[in-house]
Amino acid sequence: MPSASRSNRSLARWTLGYCTNIHPGIEVDAICQNLQSVSAEVAERRQEATGPLGVGLWISHVASVALRRHGMPPLVDAIKSNNLLAYTINGFPYDNFHGERVKHAVYQPPWWSDDRVAYTRDLAKILGELLPAGEETGTISTLPLGWPRQIDEAESTDSETVWRDVTEDELHHAGTNFRRLAEDLRMLENRTGKRIVVAIEPEPGCLLDSPEQLVEWFQKQLPDPTHRRYIGVCHDVCHSAVMMEDQRETLQRYADAGIVLGKVQISSAIVADWKSVEPSDHAAVLEQLRSFAEDRYLHQTGRRTADGQFVLSDDLPELLDQTTAPVSDQRWVIHFHVPVFLESFGLLKTTRDDIANALDAVKELSSTEGGVQPPLEFTGHLEVETYAWSVLPDAERTGMLAIDDSLTRDQAMARDIAYELDYVETLLK
């Protein structure tokens, strides 16, 4: 979806869409129904945008197997008939992303598992078939190897779960799996002309949760440029903000390391800026945060302590259980994807400014102005990923977008998604 540019830099090659992991449903029929009932409505609301509406598909393992076995026509028809463009896939969640309790299960299976390789290979073949003529590049985001602690099946019992550290053999096997996948993707491009880039998405607390860790892993496991043509990085703005990284410095690290930027996931985190809140209001901030401490998703929290140190807490509910007012920390940034257009709500703020900073950095680092080879290779894929609409507290949501009782649930969701896309486009002009 072409957009105008800032500073006369051409963004015609950039594609903007939203990630359909916001919608529940793991079967092919449910995926197609979401495209027809919600995505089509988003496209209708964005009639002024040129071209089809970009959708980042989420296709579960169950659906990927069904599509490979029984054929693509239902999905192809749902995309074509509703003026949609499938250009990228979110290959991070393998199973039901809208289950009652997801938490650490989203990191299963890890990248040393053959199940993860087979799933990603199927997604690549599916995306290769979905890309229309003229679209030569597709992207698939994936988990950053896995969570550093795994359930010890041999030691765990029905009453107790025992965790163990990931082994060096498992990490090495993860590298082997990526190298094998890169070779599969090379053969896929030779056969179809479609280049599929699998983009590793650093996430707080995972084995690869910082640019330093990702670059080091690429240097060790993927030093060959032929592998790096097909394996790159997905930069999630929210994840980077939770780690309190400078957006430009992070993207510069990837450029310096020669790692292709497969996709930018545009997302925003919650901020509790304790330094700017009166101590008498700290209890009220904690109470507001408790409304976000829900049981489905993991809400890692980056903390800047009183002495300026960075500490990562695994999950917001546990952190709140250990915290009383007044809070001595300087700042918390919480992994909870809130609408990208929000700057603040109640006593809380967001990392909205990080989105603009990231997009400006990508434009600068990937600019081909003057015919000069840019330092950062970027596919041009932008994906708004506010998957947490379904778990936003009702009391908070009323202050985000006006409630309209005349809209159905699907229409209201489509309106919200369209509003986010409209906001992002203002940052690209």
Coordinates of C-alpha atoms in Angstrom, one line a residue:
M1 CA 0.0 0.0 0.0
P2 CA 2.1 3.0 -1.2
S3 CA 2.4 6.0 0.9
A4 CA 3.9 9.4 0.5
S5 CA 7.3 10.1 2.1
R6 CA 9.0 12.5 4.4
S7 CA 12.1 14.3 3.3
N8 CA 11.5 13.2 -0.3
R9 CA 12.4 9.6 0.4
S10 CA 10.3 7.3 -1.7
L11 CA 8.2 4.8 0.3
A12 CA 6.4 3.4 -2.8
R13 CA 8.0 0.0 -2.1
W14 CA 6.7 -0.1 1.5
T15 CA 3.6 -2.3 2.3
L16 CA 1.5 -1.5 5.3
G17 CA -1.1 -3.9 6.8
Y18 CA -2.4 -5.3 10.1
C19 CA -1.7 -8.7 11.7
T20 CA -4.7 -11.0 11.8
N21 CA -3.6 -12.7 15.0
I22 CA -6.0 -10.3 16.6
H23 CA -8.8 -12.7 15.4
P24 CA -9.5 -16.0 17.1
G25 CA -9.9 -19.2 15.1
I26 CA -7.4 -21.9 14.3
E27 CA -9.3 -23.7 11.4
V28 CA -9.1 -22.6 7.8
D29 CA -12.9 -21.8 7.8
A30 CA -12.5 -19.5 10.8
I31 CA -9.5 -17.7 9.1
C32 CA -11.5 -17.2 5.9
Q33 CA -14.6 -15.9 7.9
N34 CA -12.4 -13.4 9.8
L35 CA -11.1 -12.1 6.4
Q36 CA -14.6 -11.8 5.1
S37 CA -16.3 -10.3 8.1
V38 CA -13.5 -8.0 9.6
S39 CA -10.7 -7.5 7.1
A40 CA -13.2 -6.7 4.3
E41 CA -14.8 -4.1 6.6
V42 CA -11.4 -2.6 7.3
A43 CA -10.7 -2.4 3.5
E44 CA -14.1 -0.7 3.0
R45 CA -13.3 1.9 5.7
R46 CA -10.0 2.7 4.1
Q47 CA -11.3 3.3 0.6
E48 CA -9.1 6.4 0.2
A49 CA -6.0 4.2 0.5
T50 CA -4.6 3.0 -2.8
G51 CA -4.5 -0.7 -3.6
P52 CA -5.7 -3.7 -1.6
L53 CA -5.6 -3.8 2.1
G54 CA -2.4 -5.5 3.5
V55 CA -3.1 -8.4 5.8
G56 CA -0.4 -10.2 7.9
L57 CA -1.9 -13.6 8.1
W58 CA -1.8 -15.8 11.2
I59 CA -2.2 -19.4 10.2
S60 CA -2.0 -22.0 13.0
H61 CA -0.3 -25.3 12.7
V62 CA -3.7 -27.0 12.3
A63 CA -4.7 -24.7 9.4
S64 CA -1.3 -24.9 7.7
V65 CA -1.6 -28.7 7.6
A66 CA -5.1 -28.5 6.2
L67 CA -4.1 -26.0 3.5
R68 CA -1.2 -28.2 2.4
R69 CA -3.3 -31.3 2.3
H70 CA -6.5 -30.1 0.9
G71 CA -5.6 -27.1 -1.2
M72 CA -5.6 -23.3 -1.1
P73 CA -8.8 -22.3 -2.9
P74 CA -10.8 -21.2 0.2
L75 CA -8.1 -18.9 1.5
V76 CA -7.2 -17.6 -2.0
D77 CA -10.9 -16.8 -2.7
A78 CA -11.3 -15.0 0.7
I79 CA -8.3 -12.9 0.0
K80 CA -9.0 -12.0 -3.7
S81 CA -12.8 -11.4 -3.2
N82 CA -12.3 -8.9 -0.4
N83 CA -9.5 -6.8 -2.0
L84 CA -6.8 -8.0 0.4
L85 CA -3.0 -8.5 -0.1
A86 CA -1.4 -11.3 1.8
Y87 CA 2.3 -10.3 1.9
T88 CA 3.4 -11.6 5.3
I89 CA 2.6 -14.2 7.9
N90 CA 3.0 -14.2 11.6
G91 CA 4.6 -17.6 12.2
F92 CA 5.3 -17.0 15.9
P93 CA 2.2 -18.6 17.5
Y94 CA 2.0 -22.3 16.5
D95 CA -1.2 -23.3 18.4
N96 CA -4.3 -21.5 19.6
F97 CA -3.2 -17.9 20.3
H98 CA -6.6 -17.1 21.8
G99 CA -6.7 -19.9 24.3
E100 CA -7.7 -19.3 27.9
R101 CA -4.1 -19.2 29.0
V102 CA -1.3 -18.8 26.5
K103 CA 1.7 -17.4 28.5
H104 CA 4.9 -19.4 27.9
A105 CA 3.1 -21.9 25.6
V106 CA 3.5 -19.4 22.8
Y107 CA 7.2 -20.3 22.7
Q108 CA 6.4 -23.9 21.8
P109 CA 7.6 -25.7 19.8
P110 CA 11.1 -24.1 20.0
W111 CA 13.5 -23.9 17.0
W112 CA 15.4 -27.0 18.0
S113 CA 12.2 -29.0 17.4
D114 CA 11.6 -30.4 13.9
D115 CA 7.9 -29.5 14.4
R116 CA 8.8 -25.8 14.2
V117 CA 10.9 -26.3 11.1
A118 CA 8.1 -28.3 9.3
Y119 CA 5.5 -25.6 10.3
T120 CA 7.6 -22.7 9.0
R121 CA 8.4 -24.6 5.8
D122 CA 4.7 -25.1 5.2
L123 CA 4.0 -21.4 5.8
A124 CA 6.7 -20.5 3.3
K125 CA 5.1 -22.6 0.6
I126 CA 1.7 -21.2 1.4
L127 CA 2.9 -17.6 1.3
G128 CA 4.7 -18.4 -2.0
E129 CA 1.4 -19.4 -3.5
L130 CA -0.5 -16.4 -2.0
L131 CA 1.9 -13.7 -3.2
P132 CA 0.4 -12.1 -6.4
A133 CA 2.2 -11.5 -9.6
G134 CA 4.6 -8.6 -9.2
E135 CA 5.1 -9.3 -5.5
E136 CA 8.4 -11.1 -5.4
T137 CA 9.1 -11.0 -1.6
G138 CA 7.2 -12.4 1.3
T139 CA 8.1 -12.5 5.0
I140 CA 7.4 -14.7 8.0
S141 CA 8.1 -13.6 11.5
T142 CA 9.1 -16.3 14.0
L143 CA 10.0 -16.8 17.6
P144 CA 13.6 -16.0 18.8
L145 CA 14.6 -19.7 19.3
G146 CA 12.5 -20.2 22.4
W147 CA 12.3 -19.5 26.1
P148 CA 15.6 -20.1 28.0
R149 CA 13.8 -22.4 30.5
Q150 CA 12.0 -25.5 29.3
I151 CA 9.7 -27.9 31.1
D152 CA 11.7 -31.0 32.2
E153 CA 9.3 -33.8 31.1
A154 CA 11.4 -36.4 33.0
E155 CA 11.3 -34.7 36.3
S156 CA 7.8 -33.0 36.2
T157 CA 4.8 -34.7 37.7
D158 CA 1.0 -34.0 37.7
S159 CA 1.4 -31.9 40.8
E160 CA 4.7 -30.2 40.1
T161 CA 6.3 -28.6 37.0
V162 CA 10.1 -28.7 36.9
W163 CA 12.0 -26.4 34.6
R164 CA 15.5 -26.8 33.2
D165 CA 17.9 -24.6 31.2
V166 CA 18.2 -24.9 27.4
T167 CA 21.3 -26.9 26.5
E168 CA 24.1 -26.0 24.1
D169 CA 23.2 -29.0 21.9
E170 CA 19.6 -27.6 21.6
L171 CA 21.0 -24.2 20.6
H172 CA 23.3 -25.7 18.0
H173 CA 20.4 -27.8 16.6
A174 CA 18.4 -24.6 16.3
G175 CA 21.1 -23.1 14.2
T176 CA 21.2 -26.2 12.1
N177 CA 17.5 -26.0 11.5
F178 CA 17.7 -22.4 10.3
R179 CA 20.5 -23.3 7.9
R180 CA 18.5 -26.2 6.5
L181 CA 15.4 -23.9 6.2
A182 CA 17.5 -21.3 4.4
E183 CA 18.5 -23.9 1.8
D184 CA 14.8 -24.9 1.4
L185 CA 13.9 -21.2 0.9
R186 CA 16.7 -20.9 -1.7
M187 CA 15.2 -23.8 -3.7
L188 CA 11.7 -22.4 -3.3
E189 CA 12.9 -19.1 -4.8
N190 CA 14.7 -20.9 -7.7
R191 CA 11.5 -22.8 -8.4
T192 CA 8.9 -20.1 -8.0
G193 CA 10.7 -16.7 -8.2
K194 CA 9.4 -15.9 -4.8
R195 CA 11.9 -14.9 -2.0
I196 CA 10.5 -15.7 1.4
V197 CA 12.4 -14.2 4.3
V198 CA 12.0 -15.8 7.8
A199 CA 12.5 -13.0 10.3
I200 CA 13.5 -13.8 13.9
E201 CA 11.6 -11.6 16.3
P202 CA 13.5 -10.7 19.5
E203 CA 11.2 -10.7 22.5
P204 CA 11.9 -9.8 26.1
G205 CA 13.1 -12.7 28.2
C206 CA 13.6 -15.1 25.3
L207 CA 16.9 -16.6 24.2
L208 CA 17.3 -13.8 21.8
D209 CA 15.8 -10.7 23.4
S210 CA 18.3 -7.9 22.4
P211 CA 20.2 -6.8 19.3
E212 CA 23.5 -7.8 20.9
Q213 CA 22.3 -11.4 21.4
L214 CA 20.7 -11.6 17.9
V215 CA 23.8 -10.3 16.2
E216 CA 26.1 -12.6 18.1
W217 CA 23.9 -15.6 17.2
F218 CA 23.9 -14.7 13.5
Q219 CA 27.7 -14.4 13.6
K220 CA 28.0 -17.8 15.1
Q221 CA 25.2 -19.7 13.4
L222 CA 24.4 -17.8 10.2
P223 CA 27.6 -16.2 8.9
D224 CA 27.0 -17.2 5.3
P225 CA 25.5 -14.5 3.1
T226 CA 23.5 -17.1 1.2
H227 CA 21.7 -18.0 4.5
R228 CA 21.2 -14.4 5.4
R229 CA 19.3 -13.8 2.2
Y230 CA 16.5 -15.9 3.7
I231 CA 16.9 -15.5 7.4
G232 CA 16.6 -12.0 8.9
V233 CA 15.1 -10.0 11.8
C234 CA 11.6 -8.8 12.6
H235 CA 11.8 -5.6 14.7
D236 CA 8.9 -5.4 17.0
V237 CA 8.8 -1.8 18.3
C238 CA 7.0 -2.7 21.6
H239 CA 9.5 -5.5 22.4
S240 CA 12.4 -3.1 21.8
A241 CA 10.7 -0.4 24.0
V242 CA 10.2 -2.9 26.8
M243 CA 13.9 -3.6 26.7
M244 CA 14.4 0.2 26.9
E245 CA 16.5 0.2 23.7
D246 CA 17.1 3.2 21.5
Q247 CA 15.2 2.4 18.3
R248 CA 17.7 3.9 15.9
E249 CA 20.7 2.3 17.6
T250 CA 19.0 -1.1 17.5
L251 CA 18.3 -0.8 13.8
Q252 CA 21.8 0.5 13.1
R253 CA 23.2 -2.6 14.8
Y254 CA 21.3 -4.8 12.4
A255 CA 22.5 -2.7 9.4
D256 CA 26.1 -2.9 10.6
A257 CA 25.9 -6.7 11.0
G258 CA 24.4 -7.2 7.5
I259 CA 21.2 -8.7 8.7
V260 CA 18.2 -8.1 6.5
L261 CA 15.2 -6.3 8.2
G262 CA 12.4 -8.6 7.1
K263 CA 9.5 -6.8 8.9
V264 CA 8.8 -4.1 11.3
Q265 CA 5.9 -4.9 13.7
I266 CA 4.3 -1.6 14.7
S267 CA 3.2 -1.9 18.3
S268 CA 3.1 0.1 21.5
A269 CA 3.7 -0.7 25.1
I270 CA 2.3 0.7 28.4
V271 CA 4.5 3.0 30.5
A272 CA 4.4 3.7 34.2
D273 CA 6.7 6.7 34.5
W274 CA 7.1 6.7 38.3
K275 CA 9.4 9.8 38.3
S276 CA 6.7 12.0 36.8
V277 CA 3.9 10.7 39.1
E278 CA 3.4 12.2 42.5
P279 CA 4.1 9.6 45.3
S280 CA 0.6 10.1 46.5
D281 CA -0.7 8.8 43.1
H282 CA 1.5 5.7 43.1
A283 CA -1.2 3.5 44.6
A284 CA -3.6 4.6 41.9
V285 CA -1.1 3.8 39.1
L286 CA -0.7 0.3 40.6
E287 CA -4.4 -0.1 40.7
Q288 CA -4.7 0.9 37.0
L289 CA -2.0 -1.5 36.1
R290 CA -3.8 -4.4 37.9
S291 CA -6.5 -4.1 35.3
F292 CA -4.0 -5.1 32.7
A293 CA -2.6 -8.1 34.7
E294 CA -4.7 -10.7 32.8
D295 CA -4.1 -14.4 32.5
R296 CA -3.9 -15.1 28.7
Y297 CA -0.7 -13.4 27.6
L298 CA 2.8 -12.9 29.1
H299 CA 3.4 -9.3 30.1
Q300 CA 7.1 -9.0 30.5
T301 CA 8.0 -5.7 32.3
G302 CA 11.2 -3.7 31.8
R303 CA 12.2 -1.8 34.9
R304 CA 14.6 1.1 35.4
T305 CA 15.4 0.9 39.1
A306 CA 16.2 3.8 41.4
D307 CA 19.9 3.4 40.8
G308 CA 19.5 3.4 37.0
Q309 CA 19.8 -0.4 36.4
F310 CA 17.7 -2.3 33.9
V311 CA 15.8 -5.3 35.3
L312 CA 13.4 -7.5 33.4
S313 CA 10.5 -9.1 35.2
D314 CA 8.9 -12.1 33.6
D315 CA 5.2 -11.1 34.0
L316 CA 3.2 -8.1 35.3
P317 CA 0.9 -10.0 37.7
E318 CA 3.9 -11.4 39.6
L319 CA 5.6 -8.0 39.7
L320 CA 2.5 -6.3 41.0
D321 CA 2.1 -9.0 43.8
Q322 CA 5.6 -8.0 45.0
T323 CA 5.1 -4.2 44.7
T324 CA 3.6 -1.7 47.1
A325 CA 3.3 2.1 46.9
P326 CA 5.2 4.3 46.8
V327 CA 7.4 2.7 44.1
S328 CA 11.1 3.4 44.1
D329 CA 11.7 2.5 40.4
Q330 CA 12.1 5.2 37.9
R331 CA 10.1 3.6 35.1
W332 CA 8.2 0.5 34.0
V333 CA 7.5 -0.5 30.4
I334 CA 5.0 -3.3 30.1
H335 CA 4.6 -5.8 27.2
F336 CA 1.0 -5.2 26.5
H337 CA 0.1 -4.1 23.0
V338 CA -2.1 -1.1 23.3
P339 CA -3.6 0.9 20.3
V340 CA -0.7 2.5 18.5
F341 CA -2.3 6.0 18.3
L342 CA -2.6 6.3 22.1
E343 CA -0.2 8.7 23.8
S344 CA -1.6 8.3 27.4
F345 CA -4.6 7.1 29.2
G346 CA -5.4 7.8 32.9
L347 CA -2.1 7.9 34.8
L348 CA -0.3 5.7 32.3
K349 CA 1.6 6.6 29.2
T350 CA 2.6 4.6 26.1
T351 CA 5.7 4.2 23.9
R352 CA 3.9 5.7 20.9
D353 CA 6.9 8.0 20.2
D354 CA 9.1 4.9 19.7
I355 CA 7.0 4.0 16.6
A356 CA 7.8 7.3 14.9
N357 CA 11.4 7.0 15.9
A358 CA 11.7 3.5 14.5
L359 CA 10.0 4.4 11.2
D360 CA 12.2 7.5 10.8
A361 CA 15.3 5.3 11.4
V362 CA 14.2 2.7 8.9
K363 CA 13.5 5.3 6.3
E364 CA 17.0 6.8 6.8
L365 CA 18.9 3.6 7.0
S366 CA 17.2 1.9 4.0
S367 CA 16.9 5.0 1.7
T368 CA 18.1 4.4 -1.8
E369 CA 18.1 8.1 -2.6
G370 CA 20.9 9.1 -5.0
G371 CA 21.3 5.5 -6.1
V372 CA 23.6 4.7 -3.2
Q373 CA 23.4 1.2 -1.6
P374 CA 21.7 1.7 1.8
P375 CA 23.3 0.4 4.9
L376 CA 20.1 -1.5 5.9
E377 CA 18.4 -4.0 3.6
F378 CA 14.6 -3.8 4.2
T379 CA 11.8 -5.7 2.5
G380 CA 9.5 -2.8 3.1
H381 CA 7.0 -4.8 5.2
L382 CA 5.2 -2.9 8.0
E383 CA 2.6 -4.7 10.1
V384 CA 0.5 -3.2 12.9
E385 CA 0.3 -5.9 15.6
T386 CA -2.1 -4.8 18.3
Y387 CA -3.3 -8.4 19.1
A388 CA -4.4 -7.5 22.7
W389 CA -7.7 -5.7 21.8
S390 CA -9.6 -8.8 23.1
V391 CA -8.0 -8.5 26.6
L392 CA -8.1 -4.7 27.0
P393 CA -9.9 -3.9 30.2
D394 CA -13.4 -2.4 29.5
A395 CA -12.9 0.5 31.8
E396 CA -9.7 1.5 30.0
R397 CA -11.0 0.9 26.5
T398 CA -13.8 3.5 26.9
G399 CA -11.2 6.2 26.9
M400 CA -9.4 4.9 23.8
L401 CA -12.1 5.0 21.2
A402 CA -15.7 6.2 21.6
I403 CA -18.2 3.4 22.1
D404 CA -20.7 3.2 19.3
D405 CA -23.7 0.9 20.1
S406 CA -24.8 1.0 16.4
L407 CA -21.8 -1.1 15.4
T408 CA -21.6 -4.8 15.6
R409 CA -18.6 -6.4 17.3
D410 CA -16.9 -7.0 13.9
Q411 CA -17.6 -3.5 12.7
A412 CA -16.2 -2.0 15.9
M413 CA -13.1 -4.0 15.6
A414 CA -12.7 -3.0 11.9
R415 CA -13.1 0.6 12.8
D416 CA -10.4 0.3 15.5
I417 CA -8.0 -1.4 13.1
A418 CA -8.6 1.1 10.3
Y419 CA -8.0 3.9 12.8
E420 CA -4.6 2.4 13.7
L421 CA -3.6 2.1 10.0
D422 CA -4.7 5.7 9.3
Y423 CA -2.5 6.9 12.2
V424 CA 0.5 5.0 11.0
E425 CA 0.1 6.4 7.5
T426 CA 0.3 9.9 9.0
L427 CA 3.8 9.0 10.2
L428 CA 4.8 8.0 6.7
K429 CA 3.9 11.2 5.1

